Amino acid sequence: MSWSSNEVHLASRPTGYPDAGTWSAVTVEVPEPGEGQFVVKVDHISLDPAMRGWLNDVRSYIPPVQIGEAMRAMCTGSVVASRHPDFAVGDAVAGTFGVVEYALSDGTGVTTIDLGVAAAPTWLGALGMTGMTAYFGLHDVGRIKAGETVLVSAAAGAVGSVVAQLAKAEGCRVIGIAGGPDKVAWLKEIGLDEAIDYKSENVLRRLREIAPKGIDVYFDNVGGDILDAALANLRRGARVVICGAVAGYNDETLAPGPKRYMSLLVFRATMTGFVVFDYEDRFPEAVAAISEMIADGRLVARETVIDGGVAAFPDALLGLYAGVNTGKLVLKV
Amino acid sequence: MSWSSNEVHLASRPTGYPDAGTWSAVTVEVPEPGEGQFVVKVDHISLDPAMRGWLNDVRSYIPPVQIGEAMRAMCTGSVVASRHPDFAVGDAVAGTFGVVEYALSDGTGVTTIDLGVAAAPTWLGALGMTGMTAYFGLHDVGRIKAGETVLVSAAAGAVGSVVAQLAKAEGCRVIGIAGGPDKVAWLKEIGLDEAIDYKSENVLRRLREIAPKGIDVYFDNVGGDILDAALANLRRGARVVICGAVAGYNDETLAPGPKRYMSLLVFRATMTGFVVFDYEDRFPEAVAAISEMIADGRLVARETVIDGGVAAFPDALLGLYAGVNTGKLVLKV
């Protein structure tokens, strides 16, 4: 027996936004698992801003996706056949299976997930790499303390919305930046102290008004002008956490850097990059903490689920960069 | 009795490089000291890249020099009249007296200096704010460790040349960047492992060759393209110390930021700004350490002394930005 898997493979490296030529639709026969292997039927696929970076043939924190390979993606799914001692048929799992319908796995990087704690999309969001990124970026890199003022960009997005709520739970004053009135309204609803609509407001000026003493921690998901506005409004000893720079991911040349970086000197501040995979050993700590917050209502895990199967992946990815989602963007297979 | 002091005052705020209209030559009568005061005859004036920033009317780590005031500058001199218990006539002192010949002081920020340890220009260089900047930037901000690879820009300059030698003394491999063959030759002479001439070499490519495993600590005095070249060649866990950005100080608009700042994420690196005045309590520690290194020959304190009096200040400052100096640039009064 084998499983026909419809998949999206990388056909050519894009310049700028990925387009039709970037991808190829391929059907692959996934064979019976060998000893120590199992087959997963993927049910949800995570869409992540970082995906654009994985398409570039450059040295980075992770090797690029190779041409002819299935697009890399984190997924949830269920085990449909197994010759692996740790994974049984019917187990719900999460792993980097790719934009595929079925995957053969040896268990590397795969974890079992408890759908009683939260539904599969949440295991790609607040309880997945998204939540891990928020948790370790805020606590370990940002070193937030109760009473501090925390600013987060893309605050209605996957990572940002978890960051904002974790910081609130820690006793911080939290300011979110998002695009459009709906997202801003949602940020108020989930308890942020202030929300700035970057599409209709001057972020630099608004920050000066609502945080006249400056920002202690800025969690940056976007780069660009918003990073500069934050740098201009730091407080002495501030920590800027570099999580992403979605504003520039699809640019054909390197986006401009933060022209106000000398604020780091003025404010004796620090700007630090991190990669969530470095904290893998401590993921259980974060999953436990966030699960508890979801259970007692302190954290709202929200996902935008697109129901289109793997064929919808190319458009869904463009939607992510256009900011269609509130919370985590997930593709249902 | 009084003292006629020729001085350089700020006449108007420059855009771009300071020019003739920026300064006014003024003669001030410095009166007899009152109770708790003393008069200093200035003998040497320090020229510092940061001076350009002090002319801008912006919020920074130090208030701007006001129009009509003597230009701020660190100086050495000797006490010629005193009614202050801690300062006696004949004492050699260092303080922020300004671009003046005589200054009335109440002792705030003034220290006595031992000309037996080193001549006055060195008390503005390796034993002055310059040396303090190098010492605390490298140890406290950069957290250098023996065996690490340290890169320093403007390495033949005042701060850079002390940074480079302190890092060598700590057991680091040290790469310096400077402009022109004479400076590069001098860097080799004082023991640097490698020296790159940014005027004739491609810094990014050369760094890749001579530090294929990357840079652990980059001490940045210049910003601009050299900062970007360093960011592209970091090692995992690197520390980038932001000391200055002389490349952009005289630009009429904000210079571009470091477009490769996302390297901080790739390399899990940190970029931190600092201001030397924050370490004032620990200056004696650094003075003792650097004095010992000068005495036993591990550190060469070099100064370029211009013998022109306060009237030569405007040209000397432009010379600093043109890089005329090797080591510390000092104006003799």
XYZ file of C-alpha atoms in Angstrom:
666
model
C 0.000 0.000 0.000
C 1.049 3.612 -0.537
C -0.450 7.072 -0.134
C -0.813 9.624 -2.961
C 0.339 12.933 -1.580
C -0.438 16.177 -3.368
C 2.385 18.543 -2.559
C 3.752 21.992 -3.338
C 7.410 21.926 -4.324
C 9.859 24.746 -4.915
C 10.234 25.118 -8.701
C 12.458 28.201 -8.844
C 13.773 30.800 -6.439
C 11.651 33.964 -6.510
C 12.917 37.511 -6.639
C 10.439 39.661 -4.791
C 7.109 38.054 -4.008
C 6.747 34.355 -4.862
C 4.572 33.901 -7.952
C 3.164 31.068 -10.070
C 6.639 30.190 -11.358
C 7.952 29.708 -7.825
C 5.920 26.582 -7.147
C 5.034 23.317 -8.789
C 2.113 21.052 -7.871
C 3.420 17.509 -7.596
C 1.862 14.187 -6.603
C 4.201 11.850 -4.751
C 3.614 8.239 -3.735
C 4.461 7.849 -0.070
C 5.434 4.216 0.593
C 4.734 1.943 3.559
C 6.960 2.882 6.504
C 10.144 0.893 7.012
C 11.462 -0.138 10.417
C 11.605 2.974 12.666
C 9.368 4.989 10.359
C 5.757 6.118 10.241
C 3.394 7.871 7.849
C 1.533 11.041 8.818
C -1.647 12.334 7.192
C -1.259 16.097 7.440
C -4.368 18.025 8.518
C -3.092 21.587 9.083
C -0.163 23.542 7.669
C 1.384 26.567 9.351
C 2.046 29.732 7.339
C 4.994 31.694 8.639
C 6.614 34.974 7.548
C 10.012 33.281 7.815
C 9.076 31.038 4.872
C 10.146 33.719 2.416
C 13.662 33.632 3.822
C 13.851 29.852 3.413
C 13.520 30.337 -0.365
C 16.722 32.366 -0.682
C 19.945 30.547 -1.413
C 21.916 32.276 1.321
C 23.659 31.286 4.517
C 21.179 31.744 7.331
C 20.038 30.123 10.572
C 18.528 27.232 8.580
C 19.486 25.821 5.139
C 17.367 27.047 2.221
C 14.655 24.847 0.725
C 16.179 23.166 -2.325
C 14.626 23.402 -5.771
C 12.543 20.285 -6.430
C 11.914 19.717 -2.720
C 8.558 19.993 -0.947
C 8.183 23.448 0.584
C 9.193 23.358 4.237
C 6.330 23.945 6.665
C 5.308 23.022 10.172
C 2.194 20.850 10.287
C -0.116 18.875 12.463
C -1.461 15.511 11.429
C -2.253 11.985 12.513
C -0.285 8.792 12.207
C -1.838 6.434 9.630
C 0.806 3.705 9.590
C 3.722 3.068 11.898
C 6.725 0.844 12.485
C 8.140 3.328 15.028
C 8.066 2.419 18.746
C 7.090 5.949 19.891
C 4.332 6.717 17.395
C 1.141 4.646 17.038
C -1.609 4.795 14.422
C -4.097 7.463 15.475
C -1.567 9.610 17.359
C -1.910 13.330 16.783
C 1.514 14.800 15.981
C 3.241 18.029 15.001
C 6.381 18.294 12.892
C 8.034 19.928 9.922
C 6.331 17.725 7.348
C 6.126 20.345 4.577
C 3.342 21.463 2.244
C 2.220 17.895 1.667
C -0.752 15.639 2.319
C 1.229 12.653 3.554
C 4.743 12.421 4.953
C 7.082 9.589 5.814
C 8.945 10.333 9.036
C 11.555 8.768 11.290
C 10.318 10.873 14.183
C 13.044 13.511 14.056
C 11.589 16.768 15.361
C 8.125 15.244 15.688
C 6.120 15.560 18.892
C 2.780 14.099 19.894
C 0.161 16.710 20.713
C -2.885 16.539 22.981
C -5.969 17.674 21.095
C -7.779 17.719 24.435
C -5.677 20.709 25.466
C -6.294 22.637 22.249
C -7.337 22.008 18.651
C -4.715 21.345 15.980
C -4.440 24.958 14.671
C -3.510 26.152 18.161
C -0.692 23.599 18.196
C 0.704 25.497 15.210
C -0.010 28.854 16.872
C 0.175 29.682 20.565
C 1.318 26.148 21.456
C 3.543 25.761 18.408
C 6.676 27.468 17.141
C 4.727 30.739 17.154
C 4.082 30.586 20.881
C 7.610 29.352 21.582
C 8.983 32.340 19.663
C 6.856 34.738 21.687
C 7.702 33.122 25.020
C 11.482 32.875 24.696
C 11.843 36.131 22.800
C 9.996 38.038 25.472
C 11.361 36.332 28.584
C 14.878 35.244 27.666
C 15.869 37.856 25.100
C 13.656 40.772 26.184
C 13.966 39.981 29.913
C 10.648 41.716 30.650
C 9.814 42.721 34.193
C 6.456 43.651 35.724
C 5.716 47.349 35.399
C 7.758 47.842 32.249
C 6.367 49.249 29.023
C 6.422 46.703 26.211
C 5.844 47.562 22.561
C 5.071 44.891 19.984
C 4.634 45.268 16.243
C 2.420 43.029 14.105
C 0.618 42.752 17.418
C -2.501 41.186 15.919
C -0.400 38.604 14.118
C 0.554 35.116 15.206
C 3.640 35.822 17.326
C 2.686 39.389 18.231
C -0.669 38.518 19.743
C 0.938 35.938 22.012
C 3.760 38.327 22.944
C 1.250 41.025 23.872
C -0.795 38.732 26.084
C 2.244 37.153 27.768
C 3.530 40.634 28.587
C 0.143 41.667 30.007
C 0.063 38.531 32.130
C 3.508 39.450 33.444
C 2.224 42.833 34.643
C 3.617 45.007 31.871
C 1.977 47.957 30.185
C 1.548 46.773 26.590
C 1.305 48.820 23.412
C 0.516 47.023 20.165
C 0.970 48.197 16.589
C -1.248 46.697 13.892
C -2.768 47.609 10.534
C -6.437 48.583 10.354
C -9.339 49.271 12.726
C -10.443 45.628 13.077
C -7.068 44.492 14.311
C -6.757 47.476 16.622
C -10.210 46.766 18.059
C -9.258 43.150 18.668
C -6.089 44.198 20.488
C -8.158 46.308 22.872
C -10.516 43.374 23.321
C -7.696 41.047 24.418
C -6.539 43.584 26.968
C -3.757 45.682 25.470
C -3.332 49.090 27.089
C -2.878 50.910 23.810
C -3.092 49.970 20.140
C -1.716 52.023 17.252
C -2.991 51.648 13.691
C 0.127 52.189 11.605
C -1.979 52.574 8.474
C -3.732 55.697 9.736
C -1.503 57.066 12.502
C 2.018 58.452 12.793
C 3.635 55.755 14.916
C 6.595 57.874 16.038
C 4.398 60.725 17.228
C 1.803 58.478 18.854
C 4.504 56.608 20.762
C 5.866 59.891 22.066
C 2.370 60.747 23.350
C 1.402 57.462 24.924
C 4.833 56.446 26.198
C 6.539 59.744 27.054
C 9.045 57.954 29.300
C 9.919 55.541 26.500
C 9.740 51.848 25.757
C 11.561 49.280 27.907
C 11.178 46.339 25.554
C 10.359 46.446 21.864
C 9.514 43.130 20.249
C 10.087 43.689 16.541
C 8.374 41.561 13.938
C 8.464 44.018 11.076
C 11.611 46.149 10.742
C 11.395 49.206 8.512
C 9.941 52.525 9.641
C 8.240 51.016 12.672
C 11.555 49.790 14.023
C 12.920 53.319 13.550
C 9.936 54.827 15.362
C 10.532 52.466 18.272
C 14.265 53.218 18.369
C 13.466 56.924 18.627
C 11.293 56.233 21.691
C 13.363 53.935 23.844
C 13.936 54.241 27.544
C 17.368 54.021 29.081
C 18.499 50.389 29.217
C 15.878 49.262 26.683
C 16.002 45.870 24.993
C 15.033 45.573 21.331
C 14.217 41.978 20.403
C 14.695 41.227 16.713
C 12.269 38.462 15.855
C 11.559 39.269 12.213
C 11.438 41.960 9.571
C 8.417 41.090 7.499
C 8.402 44.582 5.943
C 11.443 43.648 3.881
C 11.149 39.906 3.289
C 9.921 40.197 -0.282
C 12.125 43.094 -1.352
C 14.406 42.352 -4.249
C 17.312 44.097 -2.592
C 18.178 44.393 1.075
C 15.705 46.730 2.757
C 17.189 49.830 4.410
C 18.504 49.255 7.910
C 17.282 51.067 11.002
C 18.613 54.572 10.457
C 18.002 55.432 14.106
C 20.211 52.622 15.409
C 22.444 55.195 17.145
C 19.573 55.491 19.625
C 21.101 52.338 21.083
C 23.942 54.551 22.268
C 21.796 57.438 23.454
C 19.594 55.073 25.478
C 22.324 52.538 26.410
C 20.078 50.012 24.748
C 20.640 46.630 23.228
C 19.253 45.015 20.085
C 19.400 41.235 19.997
C 18.435 38.636 17.460
C 17.336 35.130 18.312
C 16.186 31.919 16.706
C 13.538 29.909 18.503
C 15.113 26.528 17.701
C 17.909 27.339 20.168
C 15.390 26.961 22.986
C 14.147 23.522 21.934
C 15.156 21.899 25.225
C 12.830 24.264 27.061
C 9.777 24.034 24.796
C 7.908 21.888 27.369
C 8.246 24.728 29.909
C 6.648 27.182 27.475
C 3.940 24.754 26.347
C 2.985 24.150 29.987
C 2.860 27.866 30.785
C 0.863 28.826 27.695
C -1.538 25.847 28.031
C -2.333 26.975 31.548
C -2.988 30.530 30.362
C -5.283 29.296 27.594
C -7.143 27.083 30.080
C -7.735 29.874 32.597
C -8.605 32.449 29.945
C -5.581 34.734 30.367
C -4.515 34.047 26.789
C -6.770 34.022 23.754
C -5.304 31.769 21.073
C -6.764 32.914 17.785
C -6.229 31.431 14.347
C -7.359 32.338 10.858
C -7.902 29.004 9.090
C -8.011 28.811 5.295
C -9.826 25.740 4.069
C -8.232 25.040 0.713
C -5.833 22.141 0.843
C -2.189 22.234 -0.242
C -3.156 23.790 -3.603
C -4.151 26.951 -1.721
C -0.675 27.352 -0.221
C 0.792 29.853 -2.743
C -2.103 32.292 -2.338
C -2.291 31.787 1.393
C 1.373 32.744 1.708
C 0.809 35.966 -0.213
C -2.173 36.630 2.042
C 0.108 36.327 5.045
C 2.391 39.080 3.702
C -0.679 41.184 2.928
C -1.779 40.791 6.554
C -5.117 39.056 5.918
C -4.862 37.154 9.170
C -5.677 38.031 12.725
C -3.749 35.664 14.947
C -2.092 32.628 13.413
C -2.655 31.852 9.720
C -3.213 28.128 9.134
C -4.068 26.165 6.013
C -6.463 23.262 6.456
C -5.694 20.241 4.284
C 43.573 90.467 38.731
C 41.924 88.624 35.855
C 42.987 86.450 32.926
C 42.230 87.192 29.272
C 41.019 83.973 27.719
C 40.828 83.561 23.961
C 38.014 81.149 23.276
C 36.029 79.504 20.496
C 32.289 79.831 20.989
C 29.412 78.289 19.085
C 27.983 81.019 16.803
C 25.396 78.973 14.891
C 24.432 75.342 14.494
C 25.998 73.809 11.398
C 24.245 71.640 8.871
C 26.813 69.224 7.506
C 30.420 70.004 8.315
C 31.069 72.933 10.671
C 32.402 75.939 8.752
C 33.553 79.486 9.474
C 30.024 80.568 10.373
C 29.775 77.890 13.050
C 32.322 79.484 15.328
C 33.173 82.851 16.788
C 36.520 83.886 18.299
C 35.850 85.606 21.601
C 38.057 86.997 24.353
C 36.658 86.625 27.847
C 37.993 88.044 31.088
C 38.210 85.267 33.650
C 37.945 86.775 37.142
C 39.715 85.895 40.388
C 38.262 82.689 41.858
C 35.621 83.049 44.562
C 35.420 80.784 47.604
C 35.416 77.121 46.428
C 36.649 78.034 42.957
C 39.919 77.948 41.045
C 41.299 79.120 37.705
C 42.892 76.708 35.250
C 45.319 77.638 32.478
C 44.489 75.165 29.732
C 47.464 73.587 27.970
C 45.926 70.832 25.804
C 42.477 70.395 24.265
C 41.029 67.059 23.206
C 39.432 66.668 19.781
C 36.688 64.075 19.733
C 34.399 62.768 16.969
C 31.463 63.095 19.378
C 31.885 66.892 19.271
C 29.838 67.081 16.091
C 26.868 65.561 17.873
C 27.113 68.113 20.691
C 26.348 70.855 18.140
C 22.927 69.459 17.228
C 19.912 70.692 19.126
C 18.530 67.230 19.775
C 17.828 65.031 22.775
C 20.877 62.876 23.313
C 23.055 61.456 26.075
C 24.360 64.955 26.864
C 22.740 68.400 26.335
C 23.819 70.248 23.203
C 26.310 73.121 23.396
C 24.279 76.318 23.449
C 24.827 79.122 20.952
C 27.064 81.780 22.483
C 28.735 79.277 24.830
C 32.359 78.163 24.680
C 32.635 74.946 22.674
C 32.647 71.962 25.029
C 35.961 70.080 25.132
C 37.987 67.999 27.512
C 41.283 69.614 28.461
C 44.353 69.379 30.596
C 45.831 72.393 32.339
C 47.358 73.729 35.515
C 45.842 75.611 38.396
C 46.982 79.272 38.447
C 44.798 80.578 41.279
C 42.708 78.733 43.825
C 40.320 79.182 46.707
C 39.310 75.518 46.540
C 40.506 73.103 49.254
C 41.245 70.222 46.842
C 43.111 72.115 44.124
C 46.332 74.042 44.715
C 48.231 76.400 42.432
C 50.525 74.325 40.236
C 48.326 71.212 40.239
C 47.968 69.507 36.888
C 44.297 68.810 36.201
C 41.945 67.418 33.572
C 38.357 68.502 33.045
C 35.768 69.654 30.554
C 36.993 73.251 30.430
C 36.102 73.911 26.785
C 37.981 75.459 23.852
C 39.400 78.199 26.070
C 42.708 79.432 27.425
C 41.565 79.967 30.987
C 38.623 78.519 32.879
C 36.995 79.202 36.206
C 35.967 75.941 37.895
C 34.296 74.742 41.078
C 35.946 71.363 40.677
C 32.939 69.511 39.241
C 34.251 66.744 37.005
C 37.847 67.869 37.459
C 40.572 65.399 38.423
C 44.222 65.935 39.232
C 46.578 64.091 36.920
C 50.108 62.819 37.484
C 52.394 64.055 34.721
C 55.021 61.628 36.030
C 52.884 58.732 34.799
C 52.334 60.235 31.349
C 52.466 63.598 29.585
C 49.337 65.752 29.342
C 48.216 64.609 25.838
C 48.102 60.995 27.070
C 45.776 62.113 29.870
C 43.384 63.150 27.085
C 44.046 59.938 25.152
C 44.738 56.495 26.587
C 44.374 57.744 30.177
C 41.484 60.088 29.386
C 37.933 59.654 28.194
C 39.339 57.945 25.089
C 40.975 55.179 27.099
C 37.965 54.881 29.403
C 35.721 54.433 26.353
C 37.959 51.689 24.993
C 38.265 49.911 28.327
C 34.604 49.788 29.359
C 33.299 49.304 25.839
C 35.522 46.307 25.316
C 35.284 44.675 28.730
C 31.835 45.567 30.017
C 29.848 45.911 26.806
C 31.850 43.610 24.513
C 32.659 41.086 27.267
C 35.779 39.933 25.415
C 37.379 36.646 26.331
C 40.855 35.330 25.561
C 40.961 33.474 22.259
C 38.120 35.397 20.670
C 38.407 37.307 17.409
C 37.946 41.040 17.895
C 37.402 43.499 15.050
C 37.817 47.225 15.541
C 37.181 50.028 13.066
C 39.028 53.364 13.070
C 41.679 51.146 14.631
C 44.470 53.693 14.203
C 42.350 56.363 15.838
C 42.187 57.455 19.447
C 39.726 54.930 20.874
C 40.385 52.221 18.291
C 44.103 51.999 18.913
C 43.537 51.520 22.642
C 40.757 48.970 22.005
C 43.031 46.980 19.723
C 45.893 46.882 22.206
C 43.665 46.072 25.186
C 42.164 43.174 23.234
C 45.639 41.898 22.282
C 46.724 42.085 25.920
C 43.647 40.022 26.842
C 44.732 37.233 24.483
C 42.366 37.945 21.606
C 43.068 37.754 17.902
C 42.689 41.359 16.743
C 41.794 42.676 13.304
C 41.924 46.420 12.727
C 40.364 48.492 9.959
C 41.972 51.834 9.066
C 42.416 54.137 6.096
C 45.729 54.220 4.249
C 49.025 52.312 4.235
C 50.681 54.354 7.004
C 47.950 53.592 9.493
C 47.857 49.951 8.490
C 51.633 49.715 8.917
C 51.386 51.252 12.364
C 48.692 48.762 13.381
C 51.014 45.905 12.468
C 53.795 47.616 14.404
C 51.716 47.742 17.599
C 50.934 44.062 17.313
C 47.584 43.616 15.573
C 47.149 40.255 13.896
C 45.587 41.697 10.760
C 44.951 45.177 9.424
C 42.594 46.049 6.576
C 42.909 49.262 4.574
C 39.298 50.178 3.832
C 40.425 52.709 1.240
C 41.999 50.085 -0.990
C 40.438 46.783 0.059
C 36.949 45.258 0.046
C 36.352 44.948 3.776
C 33.530 42.415 3.502
C 35.549 40.071 1.303
C 38.774 40.469 3.293
C 36.966 39.702 6.546
C 35.578 36.528 5.034
C 39.131 35.492 4.127
C 40.927 36.334 7.344
C 38.121 35.455 9.753
C 36.278 32.591 8.069
C 34.729 31.531 11.390
C 33.483 35.067 11.999
C 33.958 37.876 14.465
C 33.137 37.458 18.160
C 33.288 41.123 19.096
C 33.055 44.090 16.750
C 33.884 47.467 18.264
C 32.273 49.980 15.939
C 33.510 53.543 15.738
C 32.334 54.336 12.225
C 28.959 52.879 11.226
C 28.125 52.853 7.503
C 29.374 50.207 5.109
C 32.007 48.931 7.510
C 29.370 48.132 10.121
C 27.471 46.231 7.437
C 30.579 44.315 6.438
C 31.131 43.330 10.065
C 27.485 42.299 10.526
C 27.807 39.993 7.530
C 30.797 38.277 9.172
C 29.722 37.658 12.730
C 30.120 34.464 14.666
C 27.261 32.927 16.595
C 26.709 34.830 19.845
C 28.698 37.861 18.666
C 28.596 41.207 20.446
C 28.573 44.408 18.412
C 29.606 47.390 20.519
C 28.255 50.699 19.212
C 30.736 53.353 20.277
C 30.309 55.841 17.463
C 29.361 56.349 13.839
C 31.824 58.915 12.575
C 30.930 58.066 8.960
C 27.613 59.839 9.374
C 28.257 62.586 11.937
C 28.437 65.387 9.410
C 25.653 64.209 7.127
C 22.807 66.656 6.737
C 20.242 63.891 7.026
C 20.353 60.691 9.043
C 22.843 58.317 7.455
C 21.427 54.970 6.290
C 21.182 52.366 9.019
C 22.931 49.012 8.974
C 21.041 47.162 6.263
C 22.479 43.846 7.420
C 21.103 44.174 10.961
C 19.089 40.968 10.459
C 22.439 39.222 10.830
C 21.802 39.739 14.532
C 19.101 37.101 14.188
C 21.072 34.732 11.985
C 24.039 34.851 14.379
C 22.029 35.243 17.623
C 24.066 38.366 18.121
C 23.601 41.508 20.111
C 24.281 45.157 19.284
C 24.640 47.445 22.269
C 25.247 51.140 22.673
C 26.999 52.713 25.618
C 28.116 56.054 26.979
C 31.402 56.184 28.840
C 30.155 58.612 31.497
C 28.020 55.805 32.957
C 31.243 54.146 34.127
C 32.626 57.195 35.936
C 32.766 55.417 39.292
C 35.134 52.882 37.815
C 37.478 55.227 35.941
C 40.240 54.715 38.559
C 40.220 50.964 37.800
C 40.743 51.642 34.101
C 43.362 54.352 34.665
C 45.338 51.968 36.887
C 45.156 49.128 34.361
C 46.099 51.265 31.365
C 48.887 53.107 33.260
C 50.440 49.756 34.092
C 50.249 48.666 30.458
C 51.881 51.902 29.301
C 54.616 51.509 31.915
C 55.488 47.941 30.950
C 55.224 48.618 27.207
C 52.176 46.513 26.439
C 50.285 49.606 25.297
C 51.622 52.328 23.046
C 49.822 55.603 23.748
C 50.157 57.711 20.645
C 48.958 61.244 20.062
C 48.983 63.613 17.120
C 49.510 67.074 18.651
C 48.612 70.211 16.679
C 50.451 73.260 17.951
C 48.123 76.108 17.100
C 46.260 77.399 20.115
C 42.498 77.721 20.408
C 42.298 79.581 17.067
C 43.313 76.349 15.332
C 40.351 74.448 16.773
C 37.925 74.745 13.803
C 40.450 73.369 11.314
C 41.699 70.737 13.725
C 38.164 69.415 14.126
C 37.736 69.097 10.361
C 41.088 67.333 10.281
C 39.759 64.816 12.775
C 36.848 63.933 10.481
C 39.268 63.710 7.554
C 41.325 61.234 9.564
C 44.595 63.213 9.694
C 45.462 61.734 13.063
C 47.082 58.519 14.103
C 46.151 57.898 17.719
C 44.602 60.705 19.712
C 44.267 64.171 18.163
C 45.160 66.925 20.624
C 45.408 70.683 20.232
C 48.215 72.384 22.119
C 47.300 75.783 23.547
